[in-house]
Coordinates of C-alpha atoms in Angstrom, one line a residue:
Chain A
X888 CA -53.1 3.2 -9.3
X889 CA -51.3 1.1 -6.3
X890 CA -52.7 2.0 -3.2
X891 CA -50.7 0.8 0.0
X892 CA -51.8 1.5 3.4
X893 CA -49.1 4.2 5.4
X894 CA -47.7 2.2 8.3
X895 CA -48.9 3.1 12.2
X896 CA -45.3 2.0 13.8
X897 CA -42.2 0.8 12.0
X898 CA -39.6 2.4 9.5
X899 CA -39.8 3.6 5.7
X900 CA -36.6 3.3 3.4
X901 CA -37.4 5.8 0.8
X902 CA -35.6 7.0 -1.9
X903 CA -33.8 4.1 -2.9
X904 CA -32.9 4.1 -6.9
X905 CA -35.3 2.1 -8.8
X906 CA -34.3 -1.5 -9.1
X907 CA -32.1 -1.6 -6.2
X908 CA -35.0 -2.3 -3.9
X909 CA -35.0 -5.7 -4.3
X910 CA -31.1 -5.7 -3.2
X911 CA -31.9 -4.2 0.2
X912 CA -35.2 -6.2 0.6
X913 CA -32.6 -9.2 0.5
X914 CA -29.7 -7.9 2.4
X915 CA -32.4 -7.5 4.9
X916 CA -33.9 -10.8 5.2
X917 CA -37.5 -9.5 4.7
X918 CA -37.8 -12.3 2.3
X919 CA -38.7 -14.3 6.3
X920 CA -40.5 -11.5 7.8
X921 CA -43.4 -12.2 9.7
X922 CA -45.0 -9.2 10.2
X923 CA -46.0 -7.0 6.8
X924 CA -43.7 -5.6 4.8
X925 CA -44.2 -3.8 1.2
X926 CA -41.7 -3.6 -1.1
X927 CA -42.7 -1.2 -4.2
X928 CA -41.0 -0.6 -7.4
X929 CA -40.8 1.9 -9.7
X930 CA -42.4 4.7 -8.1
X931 CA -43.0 8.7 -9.1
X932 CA -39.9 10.5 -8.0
X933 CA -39.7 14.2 -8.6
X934 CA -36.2 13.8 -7.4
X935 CA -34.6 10.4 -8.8
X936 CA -37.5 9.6 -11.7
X937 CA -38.2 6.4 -10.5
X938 CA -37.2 5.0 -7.4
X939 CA -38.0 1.8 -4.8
X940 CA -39.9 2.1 -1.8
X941 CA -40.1 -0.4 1.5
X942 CA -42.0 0.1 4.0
X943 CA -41.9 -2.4 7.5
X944 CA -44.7 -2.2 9.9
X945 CA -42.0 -3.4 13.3
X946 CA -39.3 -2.0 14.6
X947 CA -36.3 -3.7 13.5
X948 CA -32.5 -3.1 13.6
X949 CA -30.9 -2.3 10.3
X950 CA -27.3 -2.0 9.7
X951 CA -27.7 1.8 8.1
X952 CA -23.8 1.4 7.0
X953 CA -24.4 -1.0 4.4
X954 CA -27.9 0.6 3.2
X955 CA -25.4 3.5 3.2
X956 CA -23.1 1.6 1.0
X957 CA -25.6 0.4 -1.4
X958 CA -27.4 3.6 -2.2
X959 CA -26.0 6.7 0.1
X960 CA -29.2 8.5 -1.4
X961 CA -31.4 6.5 0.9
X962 CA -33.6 7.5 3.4
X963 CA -35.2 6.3 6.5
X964 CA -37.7 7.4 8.1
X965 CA -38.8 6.2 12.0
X966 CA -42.7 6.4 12.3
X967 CA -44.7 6.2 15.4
X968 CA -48.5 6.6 15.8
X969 CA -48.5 7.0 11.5
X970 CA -46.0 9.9 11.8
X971 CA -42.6 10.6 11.1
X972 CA -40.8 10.7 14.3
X973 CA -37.4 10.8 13.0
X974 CA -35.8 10.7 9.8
X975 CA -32.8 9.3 9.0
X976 CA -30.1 10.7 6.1
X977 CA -27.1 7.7 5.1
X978 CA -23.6 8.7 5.0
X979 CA -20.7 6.6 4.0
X980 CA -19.0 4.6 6.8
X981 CA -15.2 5.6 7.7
X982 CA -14.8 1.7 8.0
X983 CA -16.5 -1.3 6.4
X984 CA -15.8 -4.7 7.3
X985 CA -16.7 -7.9 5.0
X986 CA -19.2 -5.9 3.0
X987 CA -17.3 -5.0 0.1
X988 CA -15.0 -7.1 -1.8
X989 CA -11.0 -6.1 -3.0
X990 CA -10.9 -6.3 -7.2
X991 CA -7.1 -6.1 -7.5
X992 CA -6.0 -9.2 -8.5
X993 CA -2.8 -8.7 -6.8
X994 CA -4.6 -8.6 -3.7
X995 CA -3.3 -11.2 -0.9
X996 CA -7.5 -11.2 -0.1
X997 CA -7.7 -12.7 -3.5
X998 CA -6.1 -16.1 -2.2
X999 CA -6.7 -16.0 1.1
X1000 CA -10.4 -16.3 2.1
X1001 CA -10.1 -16.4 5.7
X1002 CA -9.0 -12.5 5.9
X1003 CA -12.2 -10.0 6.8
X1004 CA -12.0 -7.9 4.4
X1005 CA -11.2 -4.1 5.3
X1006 CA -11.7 -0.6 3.6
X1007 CA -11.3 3.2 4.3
X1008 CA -13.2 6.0 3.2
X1009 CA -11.0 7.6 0.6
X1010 CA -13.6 10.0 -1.2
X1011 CA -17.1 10.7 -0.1
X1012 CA -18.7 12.4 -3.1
X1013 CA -16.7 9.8 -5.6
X1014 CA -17.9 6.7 -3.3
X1015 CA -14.6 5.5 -3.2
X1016 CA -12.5 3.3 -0.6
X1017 CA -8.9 2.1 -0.1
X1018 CA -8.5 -1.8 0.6
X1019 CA -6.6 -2.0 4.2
X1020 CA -4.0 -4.7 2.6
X1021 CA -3.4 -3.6 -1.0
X1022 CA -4.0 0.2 -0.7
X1023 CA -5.7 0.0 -3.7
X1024 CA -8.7 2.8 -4.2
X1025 CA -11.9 1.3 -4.9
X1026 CA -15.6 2.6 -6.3
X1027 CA -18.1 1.1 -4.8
X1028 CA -19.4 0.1 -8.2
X1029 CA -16.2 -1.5 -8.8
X1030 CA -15.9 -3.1 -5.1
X1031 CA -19.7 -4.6 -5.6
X1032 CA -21.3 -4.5 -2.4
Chain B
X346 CA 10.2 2.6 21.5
X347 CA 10.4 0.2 18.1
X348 CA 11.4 -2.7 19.8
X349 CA 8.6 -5.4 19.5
X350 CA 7.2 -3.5 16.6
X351 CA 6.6 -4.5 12.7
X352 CA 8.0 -2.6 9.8
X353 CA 4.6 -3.1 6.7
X354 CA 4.6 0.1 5.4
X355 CA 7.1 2.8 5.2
X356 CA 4.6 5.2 7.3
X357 CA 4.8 2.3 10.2
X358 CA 7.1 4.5 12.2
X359 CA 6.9 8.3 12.5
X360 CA 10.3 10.6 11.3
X361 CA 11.6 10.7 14.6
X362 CA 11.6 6.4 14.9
X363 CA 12.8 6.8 11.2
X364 CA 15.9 9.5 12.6
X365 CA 16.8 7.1 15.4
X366 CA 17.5 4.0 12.9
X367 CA 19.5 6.1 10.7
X368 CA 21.5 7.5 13.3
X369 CA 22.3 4.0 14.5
X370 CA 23.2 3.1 11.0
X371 CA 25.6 6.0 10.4
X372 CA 27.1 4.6 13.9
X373 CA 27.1 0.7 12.0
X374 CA 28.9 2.1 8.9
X375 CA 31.7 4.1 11.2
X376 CA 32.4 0.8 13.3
X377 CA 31.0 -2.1 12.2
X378 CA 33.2 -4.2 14.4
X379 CA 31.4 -2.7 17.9
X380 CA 27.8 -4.4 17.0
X381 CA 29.4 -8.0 15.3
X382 CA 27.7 -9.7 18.6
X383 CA 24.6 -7.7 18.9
X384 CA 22.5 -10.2 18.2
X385 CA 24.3 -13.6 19.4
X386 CA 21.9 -15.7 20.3
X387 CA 18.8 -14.7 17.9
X388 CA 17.3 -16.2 15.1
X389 CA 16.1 -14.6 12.0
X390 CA 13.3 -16.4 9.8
X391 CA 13.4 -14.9 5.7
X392 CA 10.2 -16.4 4.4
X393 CA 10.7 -15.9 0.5
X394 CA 7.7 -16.6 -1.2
X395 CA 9.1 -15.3 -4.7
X396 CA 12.3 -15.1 -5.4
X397 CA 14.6 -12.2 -4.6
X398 CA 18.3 -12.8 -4.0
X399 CA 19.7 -9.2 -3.6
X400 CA 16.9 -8.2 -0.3
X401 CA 17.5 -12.0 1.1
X402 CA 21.1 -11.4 1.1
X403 CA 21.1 -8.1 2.2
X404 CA 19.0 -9.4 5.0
X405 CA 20.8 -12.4 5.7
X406 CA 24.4 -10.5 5.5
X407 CA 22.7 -7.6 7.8
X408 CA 22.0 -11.0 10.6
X409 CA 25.3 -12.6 10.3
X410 CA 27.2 -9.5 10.3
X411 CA 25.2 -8.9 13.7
X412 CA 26.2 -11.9 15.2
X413 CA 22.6 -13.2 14.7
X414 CA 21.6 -16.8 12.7
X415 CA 18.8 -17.6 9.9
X416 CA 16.2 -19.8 9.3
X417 CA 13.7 -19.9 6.2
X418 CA 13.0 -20.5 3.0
X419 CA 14.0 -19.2 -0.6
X420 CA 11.1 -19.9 -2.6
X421 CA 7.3 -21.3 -1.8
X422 CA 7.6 -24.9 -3.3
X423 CA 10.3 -25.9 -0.8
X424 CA 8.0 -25.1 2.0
X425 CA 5.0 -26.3 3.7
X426 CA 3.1 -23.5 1.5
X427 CA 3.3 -25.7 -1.4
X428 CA 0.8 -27.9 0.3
X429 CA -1.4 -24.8 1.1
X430 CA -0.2 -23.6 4.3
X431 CA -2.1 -19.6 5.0
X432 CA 0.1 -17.0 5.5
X433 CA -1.4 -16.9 9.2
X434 CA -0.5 -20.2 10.3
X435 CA 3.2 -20.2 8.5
X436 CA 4.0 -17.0 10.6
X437 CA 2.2 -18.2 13.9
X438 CA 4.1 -21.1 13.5
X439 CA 7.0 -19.7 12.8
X440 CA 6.7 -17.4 16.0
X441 CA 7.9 -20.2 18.2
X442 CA 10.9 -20.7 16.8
X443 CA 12.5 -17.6 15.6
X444 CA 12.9 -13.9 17.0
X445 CA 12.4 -11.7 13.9
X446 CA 10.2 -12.7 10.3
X447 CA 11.8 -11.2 7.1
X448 CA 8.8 -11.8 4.4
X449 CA 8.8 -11.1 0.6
X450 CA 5.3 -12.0 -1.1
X451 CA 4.1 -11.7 -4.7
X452 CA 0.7 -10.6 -3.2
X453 CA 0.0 -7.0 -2.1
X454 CA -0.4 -7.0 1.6
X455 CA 0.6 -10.1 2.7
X456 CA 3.2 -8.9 5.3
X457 CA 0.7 -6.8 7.0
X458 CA -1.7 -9.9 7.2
X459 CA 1.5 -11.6 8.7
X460 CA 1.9 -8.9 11.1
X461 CA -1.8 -9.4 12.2
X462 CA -1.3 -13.2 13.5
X463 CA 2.5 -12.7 14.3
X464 CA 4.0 -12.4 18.1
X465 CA 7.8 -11.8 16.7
X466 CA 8.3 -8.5 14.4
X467 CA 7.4 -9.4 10.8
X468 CA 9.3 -6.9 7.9
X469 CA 7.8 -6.4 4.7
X470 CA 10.5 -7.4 2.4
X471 CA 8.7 -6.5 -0.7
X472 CA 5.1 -7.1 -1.5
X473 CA 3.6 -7.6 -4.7
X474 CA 4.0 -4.2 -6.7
X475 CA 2.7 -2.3 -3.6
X476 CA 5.5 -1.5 -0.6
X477 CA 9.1 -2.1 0.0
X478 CA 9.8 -0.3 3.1
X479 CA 13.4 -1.3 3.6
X480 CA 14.2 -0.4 0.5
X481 CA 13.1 3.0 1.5
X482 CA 15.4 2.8 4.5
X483 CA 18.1 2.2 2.5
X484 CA 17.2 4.8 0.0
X485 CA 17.0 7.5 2.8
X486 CA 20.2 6.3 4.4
X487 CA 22.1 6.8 1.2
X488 CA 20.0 10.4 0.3
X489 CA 21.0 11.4 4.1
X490 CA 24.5 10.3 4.1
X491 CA 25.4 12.1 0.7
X492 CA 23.0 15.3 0.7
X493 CA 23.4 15.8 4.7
X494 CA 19.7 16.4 4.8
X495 CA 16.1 14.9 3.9
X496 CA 14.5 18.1 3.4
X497 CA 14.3 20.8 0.4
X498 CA 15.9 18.4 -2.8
X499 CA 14.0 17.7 -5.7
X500 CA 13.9 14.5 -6.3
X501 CA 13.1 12.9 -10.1
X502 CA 11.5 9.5 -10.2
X503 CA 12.1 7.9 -13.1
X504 CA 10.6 4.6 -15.0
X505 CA 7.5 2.5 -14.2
X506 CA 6.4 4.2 -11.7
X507 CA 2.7 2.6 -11.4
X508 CA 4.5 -0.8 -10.4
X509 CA 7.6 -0.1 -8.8
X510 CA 6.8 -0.1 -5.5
X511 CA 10.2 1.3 -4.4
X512 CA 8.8 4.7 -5.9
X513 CA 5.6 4.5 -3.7
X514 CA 7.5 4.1 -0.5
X515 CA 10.2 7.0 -1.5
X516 CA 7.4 9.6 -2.3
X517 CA 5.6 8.8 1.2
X518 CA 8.4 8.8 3.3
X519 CA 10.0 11.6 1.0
X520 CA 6.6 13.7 1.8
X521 CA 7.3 13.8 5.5
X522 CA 10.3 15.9 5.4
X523 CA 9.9 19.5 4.7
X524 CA 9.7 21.2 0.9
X525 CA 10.6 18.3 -1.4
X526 CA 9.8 18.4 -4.3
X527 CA 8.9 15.6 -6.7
X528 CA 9.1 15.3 -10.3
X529 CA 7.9 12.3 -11.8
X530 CA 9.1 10.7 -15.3
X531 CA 7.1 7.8 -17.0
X532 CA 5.2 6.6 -19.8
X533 CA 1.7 7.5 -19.0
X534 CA 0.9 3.8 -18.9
X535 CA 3.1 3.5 -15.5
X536 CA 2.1 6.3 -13.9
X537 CA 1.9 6.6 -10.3
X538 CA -1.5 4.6 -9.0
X539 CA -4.0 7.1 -7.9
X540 CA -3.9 6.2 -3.9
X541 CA -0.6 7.9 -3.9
X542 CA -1.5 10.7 -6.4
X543 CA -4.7 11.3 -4.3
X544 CA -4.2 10.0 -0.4
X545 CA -0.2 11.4 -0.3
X546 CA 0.7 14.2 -2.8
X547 CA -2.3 16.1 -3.6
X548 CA -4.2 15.5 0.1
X549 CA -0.9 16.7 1.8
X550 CA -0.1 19.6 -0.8
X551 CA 3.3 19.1 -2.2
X552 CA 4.6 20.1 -4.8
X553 CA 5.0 17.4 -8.1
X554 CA 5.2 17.3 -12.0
X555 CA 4.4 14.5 -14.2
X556 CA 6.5 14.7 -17.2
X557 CA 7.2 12.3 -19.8
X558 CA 11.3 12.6 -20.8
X559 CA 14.3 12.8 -18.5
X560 CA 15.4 15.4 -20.5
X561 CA 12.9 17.9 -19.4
X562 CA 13.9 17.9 -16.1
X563 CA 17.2 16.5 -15.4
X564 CA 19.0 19.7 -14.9
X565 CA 16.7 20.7 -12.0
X566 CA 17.5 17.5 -9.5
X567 CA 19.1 16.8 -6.8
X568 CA 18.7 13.2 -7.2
X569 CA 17.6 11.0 -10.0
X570 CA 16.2 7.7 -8.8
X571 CA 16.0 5.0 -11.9
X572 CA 14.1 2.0 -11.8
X573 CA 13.5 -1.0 -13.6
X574 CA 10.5 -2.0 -15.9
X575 CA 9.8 -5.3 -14.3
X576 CA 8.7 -8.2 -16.5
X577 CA 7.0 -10.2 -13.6
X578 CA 4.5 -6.6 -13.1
X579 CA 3.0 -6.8 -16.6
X580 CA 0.1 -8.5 -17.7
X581 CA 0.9 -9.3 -21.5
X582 CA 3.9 -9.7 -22.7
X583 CA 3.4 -7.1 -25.9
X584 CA 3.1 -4.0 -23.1
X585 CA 6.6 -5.0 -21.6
X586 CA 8.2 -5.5 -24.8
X587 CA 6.6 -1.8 -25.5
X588 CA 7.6 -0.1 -22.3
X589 CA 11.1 -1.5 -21.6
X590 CA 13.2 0.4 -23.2
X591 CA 11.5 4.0 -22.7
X592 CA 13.8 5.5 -20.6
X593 CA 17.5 4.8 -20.4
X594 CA 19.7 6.9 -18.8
X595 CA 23.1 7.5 -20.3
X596 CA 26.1 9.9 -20.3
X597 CA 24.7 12.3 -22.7
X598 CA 21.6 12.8 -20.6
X599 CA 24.1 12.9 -17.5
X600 CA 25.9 16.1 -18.6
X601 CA 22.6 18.2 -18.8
X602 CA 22.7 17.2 -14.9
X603 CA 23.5 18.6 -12.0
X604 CA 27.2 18.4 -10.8
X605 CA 25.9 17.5 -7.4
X606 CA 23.2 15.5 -8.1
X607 CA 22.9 11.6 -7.4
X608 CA 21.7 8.6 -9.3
X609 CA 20.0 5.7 -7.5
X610 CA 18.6 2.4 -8.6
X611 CA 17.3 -0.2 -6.5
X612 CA 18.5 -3.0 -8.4
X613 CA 19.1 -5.0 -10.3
X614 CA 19.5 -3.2 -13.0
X615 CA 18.8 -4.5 -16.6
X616 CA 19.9 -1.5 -19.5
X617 CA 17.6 1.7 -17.8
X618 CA 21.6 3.1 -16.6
X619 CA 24.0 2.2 -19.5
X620 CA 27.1 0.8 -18.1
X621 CA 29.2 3.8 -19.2
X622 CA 27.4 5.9 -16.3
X623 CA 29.0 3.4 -13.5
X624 CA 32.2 5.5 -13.8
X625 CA 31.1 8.6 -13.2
X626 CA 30.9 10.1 -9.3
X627 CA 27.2 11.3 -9.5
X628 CA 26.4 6.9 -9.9
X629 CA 25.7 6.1 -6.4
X630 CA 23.6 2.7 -6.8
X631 CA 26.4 0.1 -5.7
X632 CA 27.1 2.0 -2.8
X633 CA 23.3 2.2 -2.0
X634 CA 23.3 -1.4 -1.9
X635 CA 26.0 -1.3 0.9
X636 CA 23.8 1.6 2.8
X637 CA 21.2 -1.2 2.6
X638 CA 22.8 -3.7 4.5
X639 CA 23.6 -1.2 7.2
X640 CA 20.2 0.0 7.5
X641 CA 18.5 -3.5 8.1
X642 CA 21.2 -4.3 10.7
X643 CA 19.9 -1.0 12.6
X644 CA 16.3 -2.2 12.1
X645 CA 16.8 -5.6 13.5
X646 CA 18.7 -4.2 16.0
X647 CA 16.0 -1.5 16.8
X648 CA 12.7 -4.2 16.7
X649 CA 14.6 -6.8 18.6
X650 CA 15.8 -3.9 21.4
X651 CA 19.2 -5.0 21.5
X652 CA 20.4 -1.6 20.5
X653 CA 20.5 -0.1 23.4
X654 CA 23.1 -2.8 24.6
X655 CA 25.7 -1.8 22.4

């Protein structure tokens, strides 16, 4: 059994679906961190099966819209003095900004690199958004964050 | 106030800027001659970056006949986009010389990008299959001239509908007016795309069908707008050959209509409206075209402010 140590002030991101740890462990830079970090995978879940765990002893400051993005099941929890001070449930941004990518081919954003690209919260429960130049409607499994 | 303003997406302006232009075309089409010096002095640029000869003319007939002149280009390769120009640097260039952009683009939202970088009113003159808000001007012009009203018609669309990006603009503009209804004929392949299934028709609860033969339905509309099934849209060539001739709309299918109702095409046409339907009263597509002229000399009129000159 894999022991690790609970953390005395930093953040948890729990509940993440196994395998996609590693993807927020990037997007985070925690590759560079200098203070400890634990990234564990495939954990017991009672909800999800399996799922990733990361846990950061600092405080740092994370962009919860994209965690949001990449897994809206996520969450964070805030812990001070080895206890949950706050706890943090994701919801999809109304906007996203150069985080997800256009897949119509017809898209101007398809030739044109320089343009940030743009999407709106269409559908919550179906994770889907509407590119801001093209209209067109989007998963966020199709969009690839 | 539209004067200053773009024109990207048929829901750009609310229905009472929409009432004004109208109303300033119906005052165009009864005396042309009054605005024929409107806009002396101004300069239109129609960047073209497909081809399109029937919108550019309209466009550049709609200046002329205003008093107005044109600059721009017919098609990319004669331009400095052929050596890779951005959209955003061809219209902030083109800023400091002309008053008002006209831009048609094969890709989908490449107007509104031009809009972003702009500092002269940029109209979407078509882009890719996604809007073609002008059309739409036209389209209600002619609906509001023949029907007297915008409001309580049910209106058939008929064709490729997932492409034809005249048909997305009618239904949203269409949608703003009270108790229209909107039946919708087309091969299940061309469909309407799901944003305007989802984000107009079913999020704003009207009323719509999706049927499969004109002759389901004919006898319950007010107007019947045909398009065409575009080559340039498809993909593979085997799905257009497939498509094309699906639905083509001919005098037997015209007397199970309506007396009163209308046909309208945006044009060109290629064999959806045989030619034997030109004769009869209820074909209104020719004079839509004309409507179309008058509308975008109300629009440039309206974004350049010199309307309230005349």
């Amino acid at each position: 059994m894999l022991t690790i140590n609970s953390i005395k002030k930093g953040i948890v991101i729990d509940h993440i679906k196994a395998g996609c740890g590693i993807k927020i462990f990037n997007y985070l830079g925690l590759d560079r961190a200098d203070f400890r970090v634990a990234l564990i995978m495939n954990v017991e879940s009672q909800k999800l099966g399996r799922k990733d765990i990361i846990k950061i002893e600092n405080v740092i400051d994370i962009d919860y819209t994209v965690l949001g993005l990449i897994d809206p099941n996520i969450t964070i929890d805030i812990i001070e003095d080895e206890k949950i001070k706050e706890k943090i449930k994701l919801k999809l941004p109304e906007k996203v900004v150069d985080v997800i990518k256009c897949k119509n081919p017809r898209c101007i954003t398809s030739i044109e690199k320089y343009i940030p690209n743009v999407f709106y919260l269409v559908d919550e429960v179906k994770g889907e958004y509407r590119c801001e130049y093209c209209d067109e409607v989007h998963t966020l499994e199709e969009a690839e964050v | 106030m539209l004067k200053g303003r773009h024109l990207i997406d048929p829901m750009d302006f609310s229905v009472e800027e929409i009432d004004s232009i109208l109303n300033l075309a119906d005052k165009i089409v009864e005396n042309p001659e009054k605005y024929a010096h409107a806009c002396d002095g101004k300069l239109m640029a129609t960047l073209f970056y497909e081809p399109s000869t029937r919108t550019r003319f309209s466009f550049e007939a709609a200046m002329l006949r205003l008093g107005g002149k044109i600059i721009g280009f017919s098609e990319p390769n004669s331009s400095s986009v052929a050596k890779g120009e951005s959209v955003a640097d061809t219209i902030r260039t083109i800023s400091c010389y002309a008053d008002i952009a006209v831009m048609r683009h094969p890709k989908e939202g490449a107007p509104k990008i031009a809009s972003l970088y702009s500092q002269i009113p940029v109209i979407n003159a078509g882009d890719g299959g996604h809007q073609h808000p002008t059309q739409t001007l036209t389209d209600l012009l002619t609906i509001r001239s023949v029907k007297k009203t915008l409001s309580n018609l049910t209106i058939g669309l008929c064709g490729d509908l997932k492409f034809g990006r005249t048909v997305h603009s009618l239904i949203k503009s269409m949608s703003r007016y009270e108790n229209n209804k909107f039946v919708l004929i087309s091969p299940k392949e061309l469909k309407v795309p799901d944003y305007i299934r989802k984000e107009v028709l079913e999020k704003k609860n009207i009323d719509f069908i999706e049927v499969e033969r004109i002759e389901e339905v004919i006898d319950t509309l007010d107007i019947l707008y045909v398009t065409r099934v575009q080559r340039e849209r498809f993909f593979n060539e085997e799905d257009y050959i497939r498509l094309k001739d699906s639905y083509i709309l001919d005098m037997k299918k015209m007397k199970m209509a309506k007396d009163d109702m209308i046909v309208m095409h945006p044009l060109p046409r290629v064999n959806e409206i045989a030619y034997e339907v030109d004769s009869d009263p209820r074909a209104y597509y020719f004079k839509q075209a004309k409507y179309g002229m008058f509308v975008r000399m109300a629009l440039i009129m309206k974004l350049l402010g010199v309307d309230e000159i005349c």
